[in-house]
């Protein structure tokens, strides 16, 4: 996610359980207790006074995003909103962070916040899919989360490769004959919709094989890689308050120490070794890029996978990719209803900008998201991001999808779970299928 965020650690203190309702219950959700309502964050549009910039607010630690059409949005508690107004910023409340729940967390610990899957839920799903479809699915452990490397529990970073398996398919090398499409999600833990889209994508592929001719052909001819949980330790923190998720963005690396509860961690989407920038923030900031590039085990795992399965067709950073480059990479974030194409660390055009934007627009024809590059007009950049790294070092067309609007029940980081079936999946299913098809000739033209 090309999002700048500040820690809202106070949320952990107020994230107490709110009564849920069993599936099918017609009872209205309970009102939020007054004490919580007084401290709960909300989304606000911004109009800045002369002399104050979005970049300055980012540097000061405010949680800045942009809505559809590059409108700046800030996530702020009432106290933070007052501080902004004191600086002359005009705020317009555009929505609440939390949505009413219609059902409680699953007693098995596999879902939370109305139906979103926990890390355990994803791990069980991955194992079940691989077991049920051994002719279609290979499940890999590609590395460890930070907590696991420290012997504090944690998780494996898992990746699935889905194809009609024949000799040489889904190997951890770049010599396979089938073009590769990679869907990479929940690197920012609080972006709930992204992992759920990966869950549905996996199910679509394996349940449609042999039934839907177009999807069957796709599975026969492509390697369809999925990383559903790129930041599992962070997701554990988010899901630790099932009714009011914690706004954890980063991993949970607390090696530097000195940060308040919830503020420690490294922004994994600033930690790659492509345009890594030490100035992105300090250890307690939400965009802290780490003590050095590729300092985090999660980054090592993801870059390690992508480095193995994609060949380098680009050469020097300033050169375009080879015309015969194959593959497409999508990393899902929220929110903004945008498709962001390389580069995101600068407004200088990528060598393949025209082709990258053209493919972005074709995917956007399915979900209605516009395609932008650079800072998207908002005024801040994302050096060290995963998609820039893959395009910049391998030439593979790589994109960020920002899923969801900035307001309404489907807006923000914590949309109502019903939005998955009503909006997010219907809008993005076609875009994913098109991207996977385009992986054979991403710099060519598809109808």
Short mmCIF file of N, CA, C and O in Angstrom, two decimals, residues 1 17 222:
data_model
loop_
_atom_site.label_atom_id
_atom_site.label_comp_id
_atom_site.label_asym_id
_atom_site.label_seq_id
_atom_site.Cartn_x
_atom_site.Cartn_y
_atom_site.Cartn_z
N UNK A 1 0.84 -1.18 0.00
CA UNK A 1 0.00 0.00 0.00
C UNK A 1 0.86 1.22 0.00
O UNK A 1 1.74 1.36 0.80
N UNK A 17 -14.07 -5.95 23.70
CA UNK A 17 -15.06 -6.71 22.96
C UNK A 17 -16.38 -5.98 22.88
O UNK A 17 -16.84 -5.39 23.84
N UNK A 222 -0.93 -21.46 -17.13
CA UNK A 222 -0.24 -20.48 -16.29
C UNK A 222 0.16 -21.11 -14.96
O UNK A 222 -0.46 -22.07 -14.50
#
